[in-house]
Amino acid sequence: MRKKHPNITIELKSFASGGGGMSLLELEKYVSQTTTEVLSGKGADLFVLNDQSLPIDQYIDKDAFVDLNQYIEKDTSFDKSQYYMNILEQSKINGGLYVLPTHFSLGALFANQEAISKTGVQIDDRHNWTWSRFTEISKQLKVKGTLDSVMQVSPSGILNPLVFSDENYDQLVDTEKKEAKFDSPLFIDLLKNVKKMYDDGVLSDYKLNSPITETYFLSSPIYSANDYATRSAIYYQNTKIYEIPHSSEKETGITFDGYDRYAMNANSTVKMEAWDYLKFLLSYEMQTQSIRNMFSVNIEANEKAFTDVIEGKIDNGGKVGKRGAVTVSESSIEPLKQMISEANTQIRWNEKIRTIIEEESKSYFSGQKSAESVAEIIQNRVMTYLNE
């Protein structure tokens, strides 16, 4: 990179709030300062935007970032076959690739396949795998099986991915028009459907000291081939992964979350050089040297990670799985590869809206308020936030 552009300096700025150690007041101050810097047009050439608390949609609405898709389409040196283009395509916001992830995780259900097989219940997560269908399957498991809990998860752990998936978020929030529709039937139904799963005993909240082996499913992101191999061995005697159910009727809804996300300042004076730098970050040599234990957008780098796992090069912190030593075969890891190639639903977190939903929805899930009244409160708070 330095050889190609010996006299060019690219300024890179990474934003990080410090996570849960900040008070709400400190977080709001941090977001305000960061937003001022990003929108000033005088900042760095490239921004690293991993922080969920930042209002990315607002930055895009203000034309602060470059649509990187124009470089992908015009740059003949960018070989699309080297990358998971489904991840890049589905990372677009308002039709443009304003934030480019170099790594990602997958949403998935780890399943206690040994316990499921004993019930005789057949699960097809490839067709019509909605939460309604999951509920039907879960009821069958409870009737035919011996385990009390289908899955232990907090209400927000189910509601948040539903709200922030592309299929729903774009219908609930329009940052360009500064409009929200949390008082719509869509969101009210999401609230009611999540609560019904608890009322029906399909889902249960976390219980202290309750072993994972006493559940049929565990909902958790998968961060890498190594992570998949290790936790598949630790969680259950015979582990299988399924897609996360979705709320629509589309055939598949494999969710992913992007990390190490780069945005190019619209006012940068070295845009072509900054683009070359992004391509360098996406290269095999850089992705295989990354300290991130996450899936790489570079296919060859990801395949190397799979090969390392299959050959036994696994770092699992000394843990021993339910099956003893952690072993992985080409066939056992194939479902994960397929999920990556078919990932099509980006989770678009907005920390402020997530916090509002989590705070206000508690009164509905505890039975204190109706779904409609909670939805109205959330709508008002989100509208206030959007118009700040």
mmCIF file of C-alpha atoms in Angstrom:
data_model
loop_
_atom_site.group_PDB
_atom_site.id
_atom_site.type_symbol
_atom_site.label_atom_id
_atom_site.label_comp_id
_atom_site.label_asym_id
_atom_site.label_seq_id
_atom_site.Cartn_x
_atom_site.Cartn_y
_atom_site.Cartn_z
ATOM 1 C CA MET A 1 0.000 0.000 0.000
ATOM 2 C CA ARG A 2 2.800 2.423 0.917
ATOM 3 C CA LYS A 3 4.687 1.495 -2.286
ATOM 4 C CA LYS A 4 1.654 2.321 -4.440
ATOM 5 C CA HIS A 5 1.010 5.705 -2.794
ATOM 6 C CA PRO A 6 4.363 6.758 -1.230
ATOM 7 C CA ASN A 7 3.419 10.406 -0.770
ATOM 8 C CA ILE A 8 -0.170 9.992 0.389
ATOM 9 C CA THR A 9 -1.345 9.960 3.983
ATOM 10 C CA ILE A 10 -4.793 8.561 4.733
ATOM 11 C CA GLU A 11 -6.275 9.658 8.024
ATOM 12 C CA LEU A 12 -8.243 6.935 9.803
ATOM 13 C CA LYS A 13 -10.474 7.559 12.816
ATOM 14 C CA SER A 14 -12.050 4.810 14.881
ATOM 15 C CA PHE A 15 -14.985 5.626 17.133
ATOM 16 C CA ALA A 16 -15.632 3.676 20.321
ATOM 17 C CA SER A 17 -17.789 4.790 23.207
ATOM 18 C CA GLY A 18 -16.261 2.546 25.827
ATOM 19 C CA GLY A 19 -19.334 0.324 25.996
ATOM 20 C CA GLY A 20 -21.352 -0.196 29.134
ATOM 21 C CA GLY A 21 -19.006 1.811 31.335
ATOM 22 C CA MET A 22 -20.645 5.089 30.326
ATOM 23 C CA SER A 23 -23.644 6.703 31.923
ATOM 24 C CA LEU A 24 -26.550 7.701 29.676
ATOM 25 C CA LEU A 25 -25.462 11.344 29.943
ATOM 26 C CA GLU A 26 -21.876 10.478 28.992
ATOM 27 C CA LEU A 27 -23.095 8.352 26.089
ATOM 28 C CA GLU A 28 -25.289 11.140 24.746
ATOM 29 C CA LYS A 29 -22.370 13.584 25.001
ATOM 30 C CA TYR A 30 -20.100 11.146 23.172
ATOM 31 C CA VAL A 31 -22.656 10.586 20.381
ATOM 32 C CA SER A 32 -23.211 14.342 20.046
ATOM 33 C CA GLN A 33 -19.470 15.076 19.792
ATOM 34 C CA THR A 34 -18.914 12.238 17.318
ATOM 35 C CA THR A 35 -21.854 13.323 15.184
ATOM 36 C CA THR A 36 -20.551 16.899 15.080
ATOM 37 C CA GLU A 37 -17.136 15.641 13.954
ATOM 38 C CA VAL A 38 -18.529 13.294 11.289
ATOM 39 C CA LEU A 39 -20.935 15.868 9.863
ATOM 40 C CA SER A 40 -18.395 18.694 9.886
ATOM 41 C CA GLY A 41 -16.752 17.288 6.772
ATOM 42 C CA LYS A 42 -13.356 18.107 8.238
ATOM 43 C CA GLY A 43 -12.652 14.770 9.865
ATOM 44 C CA ALA A 44 -10.646 11.737 8.794
ATOM 45 C CA ASP A 45 -10.692 10.210 5.312
ATOM 46 C CA LEU A 46 -12.003 6.906 6.653
ATOM 47 C CA PHE A 47 -14.096 6.223 9.719
ATOM 48 C CA VAL A 48 -14.313 2.868 11.538
ATOM 49 C CA LEU A 49 -17.874 2.596 12.803
ATOM 50 C CA ASN A 50 -18.271 -0.416 15.062
ATOM 51 C CA ASP A 51 -20.177 1.477 17.704
ATOM 52 C CA GLN A 52 -23.896 0.627 17.804
ATOM 53 C CA SER A 53 -24.672 3.847 19.638
ATOM 54 C CA LEU A 54 -23.857 6.011 16.605
ATOM 55 C CA PRO A 55 -26.770 7.125 14.373
ATOM 56 C CA ILE A 56 -25.362 5.784 11.101
ATOM 57 C CA ASP A 57 -28.635 6.405 9.261
ATOM 58 C CA GLN A 58 -28.459 10.087 10.124
ATOM 59 C CA TYR A 59 -24.912 10.372 8.777
ATOM 60 C CA ILE A 60 -26.015 8.786 5.507
ATOM 61 C CA ASP A 61 -29.054 11.055 5.357
ATOM 62 C CA LYS A 62 -26.742 14.066 5.669
ATOM 63 C CA ASP A 63 -24.554 12.813 2.763
ATOM 64 C CA ALA A 64 -21.549 12.448 5.052
ATOM 65 C CA PHE A 65 -20.371 9.191 3.457
ATOM 66 C CA VAL A 66 -19.450 8.027 -0.037
ATOM 67 C CA ASP A 67 -21.417 5.230 -1.706
ATOM 68 C CA LEU A 68 -18.602 2.680 -2.055
ATOM 69 C CA ASN A 69 -20.629 0.622 -4.496
ATOM 70 C CA GLN A 70 -19.544 2.999 -7.265
ATOM 71 C CA TYR A 71 -15.948 1.901 -6.751
ATOM 72 C CA ILE A 72 -16.867 -1.779 -6.648
ATOM 73 C CA GLU A 73 -18.706 -1.491 -9.969
ATOM 74 C CA LYS A 74 -16.108 0.626 -11.790
ATOM 75 C CA ASP A 75 -12.825 -0.716 -10.396
ATOM 76 C CA THR A 76 -11.723 -3.537 -12.715
ATOM 77 C CA SER A 77 -9.122 -4.659 -10.155
ATOM 78 C CA PHE A 78 -11.866 -5.458 -7.647
ATOM 79 C CA ASP A 79 -12.682 -9.122 -8.266
ATOM 80 C CA LYS A 80 -16.149 -9.770 -6.850
ATOM 81 C CA SER A 81 -15.562 -13.535 -6.902
ATOM 82 C CA GLN A 82 -13.043 -13.117 -4.063
ATOM 83 C CA TYR A 83 -15.629 -11.804 -1.624
ATOM 84 C CA TYR A 84 -18.981 -12.733 -0.105
ATOM 85 C CA MET A 85 -20.909 -10.299 -2.250
ATOM 86 C CA ASN A 86 -24.165 -11.282 -0.526
ATOM 87 C CA ILE A 87 -22.740 -9.738 2.663
ATOM 88 C CA LEU A 88 -21.728 -6.548 0.866
ATOM 89 C CA GLU A 89 -24.996 -6.346 -1.087
ATOM 90 C CA GLN A 90 -27.092 -6.761 2.032
ATOM 91 C CA SER A 91 -24.967 -4.191 3.887
ATOM 92 C CA LYS A 92 -26.411 -1.469 1.687
ATOM 93 C CA ILE A 93 -28.531 1.228 3.301
ATOM 94 C CA ASN A 94 -30.961 3.249 1.203
ATOM 95 C CA GLY A 95 -29.566 1.527 -1.870
ATOM 96 C CA GLY A 96 -25.917 2.471 -1.281
ATOM 97 C CA LEU A 97 -22.922 0.754 0.341
ATOM 98 C CA TYR A 98 -22.021 3.589 2.681
ATOM 99 C CA VAL A 99 -20.577 1.339 5.398
ATOM 100 C CA LEU A 100 -18.386 -1.575 4.301
ATOM 101 C CA PRO A 101 -17.853 -4.453 6.763
ATOM 102 C CA THR A 102 -14.611 -6.422 6.618
ATOM 103 C CA HIS A 103 -15.849 -9.042 9.107
ATOM 104 C CA PHE A 104 -19.223 -10.401 10.162
ATOM 105 C CA SER A 105 -21.077 -12.791 12.451
ATOM 106 C CA LEU A 106 -24.107 -14.981 11.740
ATOM 107 C CA GLY A 107 -27.317 -15.314 13.694
ATOM 108 C CA ALA A 108 -28.169 -18.949 14.443
ATOM 109 C CA LEU A 109 -29.900 -21.418 16.714
ATOM 110 C CA PHE A 110 -27.703 -24.071 18.294
ATOM 111 C CA ALA A 111 -29.933 -27.131 18.644
ATOM 112 C CA ASN A 112 -29.882 -30.062 21.052
ATOM 113 C CA GLN A 113 -30.277 -32.505 18.171
ATOM 114 C CA GLU A 114 -30.054 -35.620 20.315
ATOM 115 C CA ALA A 115 -33.043 -34.492 22.421
ATOM 116 C CA ILE A 116 -34.948 -33.316 19.342
ATOM 117 C CA SER A 117 -34.394 -36.625 17.520
ATOM 118 C CA LYS A 118 -35.835 -38.562 20.466
ATOM 119 C CA THR A 119 -39.149 -36.702 20.040
ATOM 120 C CA GLY A 120 -39.450 -37.640 16.380
ATOM 121 C CA VAL A 121 -40.219 -34.005 15.491
ATOM 122 C CA GLN A 122 -38.890 -33.009 12.058
ATOM 123 C CA ILE A 123 -37.569 -29.471 11.610
ATOM 124 C CA ASP A 124 -37.269 -27.757 8.230
ATOM 125 C CA ASP A 125 -35.618 -24.359 8.565
ATOM 126 C CA ARG A 126 -35.395 -23.915 4.799
ATOM 127 C CA HIS A 127 -39.063 -23.211 4.074
ATOM 128 C CA ASN A 128 -41.475 -20.901 5.885
ATOM 129 C CA TRP A 129 -39.215 -20.828 8.954
ATOM 130 C CA THR A 130 -41.090 -18.046 10.736
ATOM 131 C CA TRP A 131 -41.495 -17.532 14.471
ATOM 132 C CA SER A 132 -45.046 -18.839 14.082
ATOM 133 C CA ARG A 133 -43.667 -22.081 12.672
ATOM 134 C CA PHE A 134 -41.033 -22.175 15.410
ATOM 135 C CA THR A 135 -43.835 -21.893 17.956
ATOM 136 C CA GLU A 136 -45.658 -24.831 16.382
ATOM 137 C CA ILE A 137 -42.498 -26.936 16.422
ATOM 138 C CA SER A 138 -41.741 -25.943 20.016
ATOM 139 C CA LYS A 139 -45.193 -27.017 21.194
ATOM 140 C CA GLN A 140 -44.638 -30.407 19.580
ATOM 141 C CA LEU A 141 -41.271 -30.730 21.328
ATOM 142 C CA LYS A 142 -42.857 -29.964 24.707
ATOM 143 C CA VAL A 143 -45.597 -32.549 24.170
ATOM 144 C CA LYS A 144 -43.386 -35.332 22.811
ATOM 145 C CA GLY A 145 -40.154 -34.567 24.676
ATOM 146 C CA THR A 146 -38.971 -34.551 28.273
ATOM 147 C CA LEU A 147 -37.265 -31.155 28.549
ATOM 148 C CA ASP A 148 -39.180 -28.334 30.267
ATOM 149 C CA SER A 149 -37.624 -25.430 28.381
ATOM 150 C CA VAL A 150 -37.514 -25.019 24.611
ATOM 151 C CA MET A 151 -35.247 -21.975 24.752
ATOM 152 C CA GLN A 152 -34.182 -19.567 27.470
ATOM 153 C CA VAL A 153 -33.898 -16.005 26.203
ATOM 154 C CA SER A 154 -34.954 -12.555 27.377
ATOM 155 C CA PRO A 155 -37.879 -10.900 25.538
ATOM 156 C CA SER A 156 -35.500 -8.247 24.188
ATOM 157 C CA GLY A 157 -33.265 -11.036 22.905
ATOM 158 C CA ILE A 158 -36.077 -12.015 20.529
ATOM 159 C CA LEU A 159 -37.681 -8.619 19.904
ATOM 160 C CA ASN A 160 -34.490 -6.706 19.060
ATOM 161 C CA PRO A 161 -33.327 -8.891 16.137
ATOM 162 C CA LEU A 162 -36.877 -8.794 14.753
ATOM 163 C CA VAL A 163 -37.074 -5.000 14.923
ATOM 164 C CA PHE A 164 -33.589 -4.340 13.555
ATOM 165 C CA SER A 165 -33.610 -6.819 10.685
ATOM 166 C CA ASP A 166 -33.752 -5.116 7.298
ATOM 167 C CA GLU A 167 -37.172 -6.591 6.541
ATOM 168 C CA ASN A 168 -38.767 -4.756 9.490
ATOM 169 C CA TYR A 169 -36.491 -1.818 10.324
ATOM 170 C CA ASP A 170 -37.024 -0.112 6.974
ATOM 171 C CA GLN A 171 -40.778 -0.249 7.575
ATOM 172 C CA LEU A 172 -40.504 1.058 11.134
ATOM 173 C CA VAL A 173 -37.925 3.840 10.741
ATOM 174 C CA ASP A 174 -37.378 6.335 7.923
ATOM 175 C CA THR A 175 -34.489 8.568 8.966
ATOM 176 C CA GLU A 176 -34.617 10.536 5.726
ATOM 177 C CA LYS A 177 -38.183 11.649 6.405
ATOM 178 C CA LYS A 178 -37.611 11.570 10.180
ATOM 179 C CA GLU A 179 -40.583 9.282 10.609
ATOM 180 C CA ALA A 180 -41.217 6.252 12.779
ATOM 181 C CA LYS A 181 -44.084 3.764 12.735
ATOM 182 C CA PHE A 182 -43.818 1.991 16.057
ATOM 183 C CA ASP A 183 -47.532 2.593 16.642
ATOM 184 C CA SER A 184 -48.279 0.546 13.499
ATOM 185 C CA PRO A 185 -49.846 -2.939 13.428
ATOM 186 C CA LEU A 186 -46.434 -4.329 12.364
ATOM 187 C CA PHE A 187 -44.690 -3.419 15.639
ATOM 188 C CA ILE A 188 -47.728 -4.091 17.831
ATOM 189 C CA ASP A 189 -47.968 -7.570 16.311
ATOM 190 C CA LEU A 190 -44.248 -8.136 16.944
ATOM 191 C CA LEU A 191 -44.785 -7.298 20.618
ATOM 192 C CA LYS A 192 -47.822 -9.553 20.891
ATOM 193 C CA ASN A 193 -46.194 -12.452 19.055
ATOM 194 C CA VAL A 194 -43.118 -12.364 21.283
ATOM 195 C CA LYS A 195 -45.233 -12.246 24.461
ATOM 196 C CA LYS A 196 -47.410 -15.103 23.213
ATOM 197 C CA MET A 197 -44.351 -17.329 22.909
ATOM 198 C CA TYR A 198 -43.716 -16.802 26.627
ATOM 199 C CA ASP A 199 -47.390 -17.177 27.553
ATOM 200 C CA ASP A 200 -47.500 -20.458 25.624
ATOM 201 C CA GLY A 201 -44.390 -21.729 27.382
ATOM 202 C CA VAL A 202 -42.400 -21.858 24.152
ATOM 203 C CA LEU A 203 -39.822 -19.399 25.485
ATOM 204 C CA SER A 204 -38.700 -18.853 29.046
ATOM 205 C CA ASP A 205 -36.524 -16.108 30.508
ATOM 206 C CA TYR A 206 -33.039 -16.928 31.739
ATOM 207 C CA LYS A 207 -32.886 -18.991 34.927
ATOM 208 C CA LEU A 208 -29.885 -18.912 37.206
ATOM 209 C CA ASN A 209 -27.816 -22.099 37.216
ATOM 210 C CA SER A 210 -30.078 -23.717 34.611
ATOM 211 C CA PRO A 211 -27.904 -25.935 32.370
ATOM 212 C CA ILE A 212 -27.987 -25.360 28.625
ATOM 213 C CA THR A 213 -28.396 -29.114 28.114
ATOM 214 C CA GLU A 214 -31.927 -28.867 29.548
ATOM 215 C CA THR A 215 -33.100 -26.790 26.561
ATOM 216 C CA TYR A 216 -33.760 -27.712 22.943
ATOM 217 C CA PHE A 217 -32.306 -24.512 21.467
ATOM 218 C CA LEU A 218 -29.873 -21.747 22.259
ATOM 219 C CA SER A 219 -29.960 -18.521 20.248
ATOM 220 C CA SER A 220 -26.513 -17.032 19.737
ATOM 221 C CA PRO A 221 -24.377 -15.368 17.068
ATOM 222 C CA ILE A 222 -21.625 -17.462 15.475
ATOM 223 C CA TYR A 223 -18.469 -15.407 15.094
ATOM 224 C CA SER A 224 -16.059 -17.729 13.311
ATOM 225 C CA ALA A 225 -15.327 -21.299 12.250
ATOM 226 C CA ASN A 226 -13.348 -21.745 15.462
ATOM 227 C CA ASP A 227 -16.219 -20.369 17.541
ATOM 228 C CA TYR A 228 -18.694 -22.688 15.804
ATOM 229 C CA ALA A 229 -16.531 -25.770 16.359
ATOM 230 C CA THR A 230 -15.838 -25.027 19.999
ATOM 231 C CA ARG A 231 -19.379 -24.195 21.061
ATOM 232 C CA SER A 232 -20.904 -27.024 19.035
ATOM 233 C CA ALA A 233 -18.885 -29.369 21.212
ATOM 234 C CA ILE A 234 -19.513 -27.537 24.484
ATOM 235 C CA TYR A 235 -23.260 -26.949 24.361
ATOM 236 C CA TYR A 236 -24.813 -30.312 23.537
ATOM 237 C CA GLN A 237 -23.877 -33.951 23.030
ATOM 238 C CA ASN A 238 -25.037 -33.721 19.421
ATOM 239 C CA THR A 239 -25.274 -30.140 18.168
ATOM 240 C CA LYS A 240 -26.890 -28.925 14.965
ATOM 241 C CA ILE A 241 -27.363 -25.361 13.765
ATOM 242 C CA TYR A 242 -30.556 -23.914 12.346
ATOM 243 C CA GLU A 243 -31.406 -20.551 10.870
ATOM 244 C CA ILE A 244 -32.878 -17.903 13.168
ATOM 245 C CA PRO A 245 -36.636 -17.806 12.471
ATOM 246 C CA HIS A 246 -37.912 -14.657 10.805
ATOM 247 C CA SER A 247 -41.130 -12.696 10.786
ATOM 248 C CA SER A 248 -42.006 -12.741 7.102
ATOM 249 C CA GLU A 249 -42.926 -15.490 4.684
ATOM 250 C CA LYS A 250 -39.746 -15.297 2.622
ATOM 251 C CA GLU A 251 -37.959 -18.570 1.995
ATOM 252 C CA THR A 252 -34.857 -17.871 4.088
ATOM 253 C CA GLY A 253 -33.844 -15.208 6.539
ATOM 254 C CA ILE A 254 -30.262 -15.855 7.570
ATOM 255 C CA THR A 255 -29.187 -12.862 9.620
ATOM 256 C CA PHE A 256 -25.729 -11.365 9.891
ATOM 257 C CA ASP A 257 -24.087 -8.456 11.681
ATOM 258 C CA GLY A 258 -21.159 -6.562 10.141
ATOM 259 C CA TYR A 259 -18.006 -5.619 12.080
ATOM 260 C CA ASP A 260 -14.969 -3.452 11.409
ATOM 261 C CA ARG A 261 -17.222 -1.298 9.261
ATOM 262 C CA TYR A 262 -15.538 1.415 7.205
ATOM 263 C CA ALA A 263 -17.102 4.598 5.847
ATOM 264 C CA MET A 264 -15.401 7.074 3.513
ATOM 265 C CA ASN A 265 -15.718 10.769 4.285
ATOM 266 C CA ALA A 266 -17.572 12.479 1.416
ATOM 267 C CA ASN A 267 -15.180 15.425 1.802
ATOM 268 C CA SER A 268 -11.976 13.383 1.638
ATOM 269 C CA THR A 269 -9.486 14.718 -0.902
ATOM 270 C CA VAL A 270 -7.862 11.292 -1.363
ATOM 271 C CA LYS A 271 -10.873 9.126 -2.166
ATOM 272 C CA MET A 272 -9.160 6.835 -4.702
ATOM 273 C CA GLU A 273 -6.256 6.240 -2.347
ATOM 274 C CA ALA A 274 -8.681 5.588 0.523
ATOM 275 C CA TRP A 275 -10.482 3.059 -1.678
ATOM 276 C CA ASP A 276 -7.170 1.334 -2.426
ATOM 277 C CA TYR A 277 -6.597 1.137 1.311
ATOM 278 C CA LEU A 278 -9.999 -0.508 1.815
ATOM 279 C CA LYS A 279 -9.157 -3.081 -0.862
ATOM 280 C CA PHE A 280 -5.872 -3.722 0.974
ATOM 281 C CA LEU A 281 -7.799 -4.318 4.218
ATOM 282 C CA LEU A 282 -10.022 -6.814 2.386
ATOM 283 C CA SER A 283 -7.072 -8.698 0.890
ATOM 284 C CA TYR A 284 -6.198 -12.263 1.813
ATOM 285 C CA GLU A 285 -2.903 -11.258 3.395
ATOM 286 C CA MET A 286 -4.551 -8.702 5.690
ATOM 287 C CA GLN A 287 -7.586 -10.795 6.538
ATOM 288 C CA THR A 288 -5.497 -13.828 7.518
ATOM 289 C CA GLN A 289 -3.369 -11.611 9.779
ATOM 290 C CA SER A 290 -6.383 -10.015 11.449
ATOM 291 C CA ILE A 291 -6.640 -10.391 15.207
ATOM 292 C CA ARG A 292 -10.417 -10.568 14.817
ATOM 293 C CA ASN A 293 -11.733 -14.057 15.462
ATOM 294 C CA MET A 294 -14.635 -13.441 13.090
ATOM 295 C CA PHE A 295 -15.773 -14.490 9.655
ATOM 296 C CA SER A 296 -13.915 -12.634 6.929
ATOM 297 C CA VAL A 297 -15.605 -11.021 3.937
ATOM 298 C CA ASN A 298 -12.669 -12.412 1.926
ATOM 299 C CA ILE A 299 -13.692 -15.933 0.848
ATOM 300 C CA GLU A 300 -10.167 -17.369 0.625
ATOM 301 C CA ALA A 301 -9.281 -16.085 4.093
ATOM 302 C CA ASN A 302 -12.462 -17.612 5.466
ATOM 303 C CA GLU A 303 -11.732 -20.941 3.749
ATOM 304 C CA LYS A 304 -8.298 -20.987 5.394
ATOM 305 C CA ALA A 305 -10.007 -20.572 8.778
ATOM 306 C CA PHE A 306 -12.273 -23.531 7.972
ATOM 307 C CA THR A 307 -9.301 -25.637 6.924
ATOM 308 C CA ASP A 308 -7.436 -24.771 10.125
ATOM 309 C CA VAL A 309 -10.418 -25.884 12.198
ATOM 310 C CA ILE A 310 -10.815 -29.144 10.269
ATOM 311 C CA GLU A 311 -7.100 -29.861 10.697
ATOM 312 C CA GLY A 312 -7.453 -29.420 14.434
ATOM 313 C CA LYS A 313 -5.928 -25.971 14.829
ATOM 314 C CA ILE A 314 -8.502 -24.876 17.409
ATOM 315 C CA ASP A 315 -8.058 -22.548 20.355
ATOM 316 C CA ASN A 316 -10.950 -23.169 22.739
ATOM 317 C CA GLY A 317 -9.373 -21.906 25.924
ATOM 318 C CA GLY A 318 -8.743 -25.414 27.213
ATOM 319 C CA LYS A 319 -12.432 -26.310 27.305
ATOM 320 C CA VAL A 320 -13.522 -29.853 26.619
ATOM 321 C CA GLY A 321 -16.815 -30.408 24.868
ATOM 322 C CA LYS A 322 -19.672 -32.772 25.609
ATOM 323 C CA ARG A 323 -18.111 -35.113 23.053
ATOM 324 C CA GLY A 324 -14.638 -34.828 24.568
ATOM 325 C CA ALA A 325 -11.992 -33.402 22.255
ATOM 326 C CA VAL A 326 -13.225 -30.868 19.710
ATOM 327 C CA THR A 327 -13.175 -32.462 16.261
ATOM 328 C CA VAL A 328 -14.628 -31.066 13.055
ATOM 329 C CA SER A 329 -15.089 -32.681 9.647
ATOM 330 C CA GLU A 330 -15.740 -31.185 6.234
ATOM 331 C CA SER A 331 -19.296 -32.529 6.326
ATOM 332 C CA SER A 332 -20.067 -31.172 9.804
ATOM 333 C CA ILE A 333 -18.974 -27.672 8.849
ATOM 334 C CA GLU A 334 -20.779 -27.630 5.491
ATOM 335 C CA PRO A 335 -24.087 -26.314 6.962
ATOM 336 C CA LEU A 336 -22.207 -23.293 8.314
ATOM 337 C CA LYS A 337 -20.626 -22.608 4.923
ATOM 338 C CA GLN A 338 -24.044 -22.780 3.301
ATOM 339 C CA MET A 339 -25.502 -20.339 5.811
ATOM 340 C CA ILE A 340 -22.708 -17.855 5.091
ATOM 341 C CA SER A 341 -23.277 -18.053 1.335
ATOM 342 C CA GLU A 342 -27.016 -17.469 1.830
ATOM 343 C CA ALA A 343 -26.906 -14.763 4.526
ATOM 344 C CA ASN A 344 -29.380 -12.135 3.354
ATOM 345 C CA THR A 345 -30.715 -10.168 6.315
ATOM 346 C CA GLN A 346 -28.546 -7.507 7.928
ATOM 347 C CA ILE A 347 -29.161 -6.511 11.529
ATOM 348 C CA ARG A 348 -29.070 -2.702 11.572
ATOM 349 C CA TRP A 349 -28.627 -1.753 15.197
ATOM 350 C CA ASN A 350 -29.450 1.703 16.471
ATOM 351 C CA GLU A 351 -28.454 1.786 20.124
ATOM 352 C CA LYS A 352 -30.687 4.720 21.059
ATOM 353 C CA ILE A 353 -33.812 3.148 19.555
ATOM 354 C CA ARG A 354 -32.862 -0.241 20.977
ATOM 355 C CA THR A 355 -32.591 1.267 24.451
ATOM 356 C CA ILE A 356 -35.975 2.996 24.108
ATOM 357 C CA ILE A 357 -37.671 -0.227 23.015
ATOM 358 C CA GLU A 358 -36.039 -2.272 25.763
ATOM 359 C CA GLU A 359 -36.928 0.237 28.492
ATOM 360 C CA GLU A 360 -40.561 0.697 27.481
ATOM 361 C CA SER A 361 -41.441 -2.855 26.411
ATOM 362 C CA LYS A 362 -40.707 -4.239 29.892
ATOM 363 C CA SER A 363 -44.045 -2.928 31.170
ATOM 364 C CA TYR A 364 -45.861 -4.839 28.429
ATOM 365 C CA PHE A 365 -44.018 -8.117 28.934
ATOM 366 C CA SER A 366 -44.670 -7.878 32.695
ATOM 367 C CA GLY A 367 -48.393 -7.347 32.057
ATOM 368 C CA GLN A 368 -48.549 -3.761 33.376
ATOM 369 C CA LYS A 369 -49.475 -2.043 30.098
ATOM 370 C CA SER A 370 -51.083 -2.983 26.804
ATOM 371 C CA ALA A 371 -49.113 -3.473 23.610
ATOM 372 C CA GLU A 372 -50.884 -0.488 22.072
ATOM 373 C CA SER A 373 -50.026 1.919 24.908
ATOM 374 C CA VAL A 374 -46.398 0.794 24.989
ATOM 375 C CA ALA A 375 -46.143 1.125 21.213
ATOM 376 C CA GLU A 376 -47.456 4.699 21.448
ATOM 377 C CA ILE A 377 -44.890 5.616 24.114
ATOM 378 C CA ILE A 378 -42.083 4.104 22.031
ATOM 379 C CA GLN A 379 -43.352 5.925 18.945
ATOM 380 C CA ASN A 380 -43.280 9.282 20.737
ATOM 381 C CA ARG A 381 -39.800 8.761 22.150
ATOM 382 C CA VAL A 382 -38.350 7.591 18.846
ATOM 383 C CA MET A 383 -39.923 10.520 16.997
ATOM 384 C CA THR A 384 -38.360 12.899 19.521
ATOM 385 C CA TYR A 385 -34.994 11.240 18.971
ATOM 386 C CA LEU A 386 -35.271 11.379 15.161
ATOM 387 C CA ASN A 387 -36.085 15.071 15.226
ATOM 388 C CA GLU A 388 -33.365 16.109 17.669
#
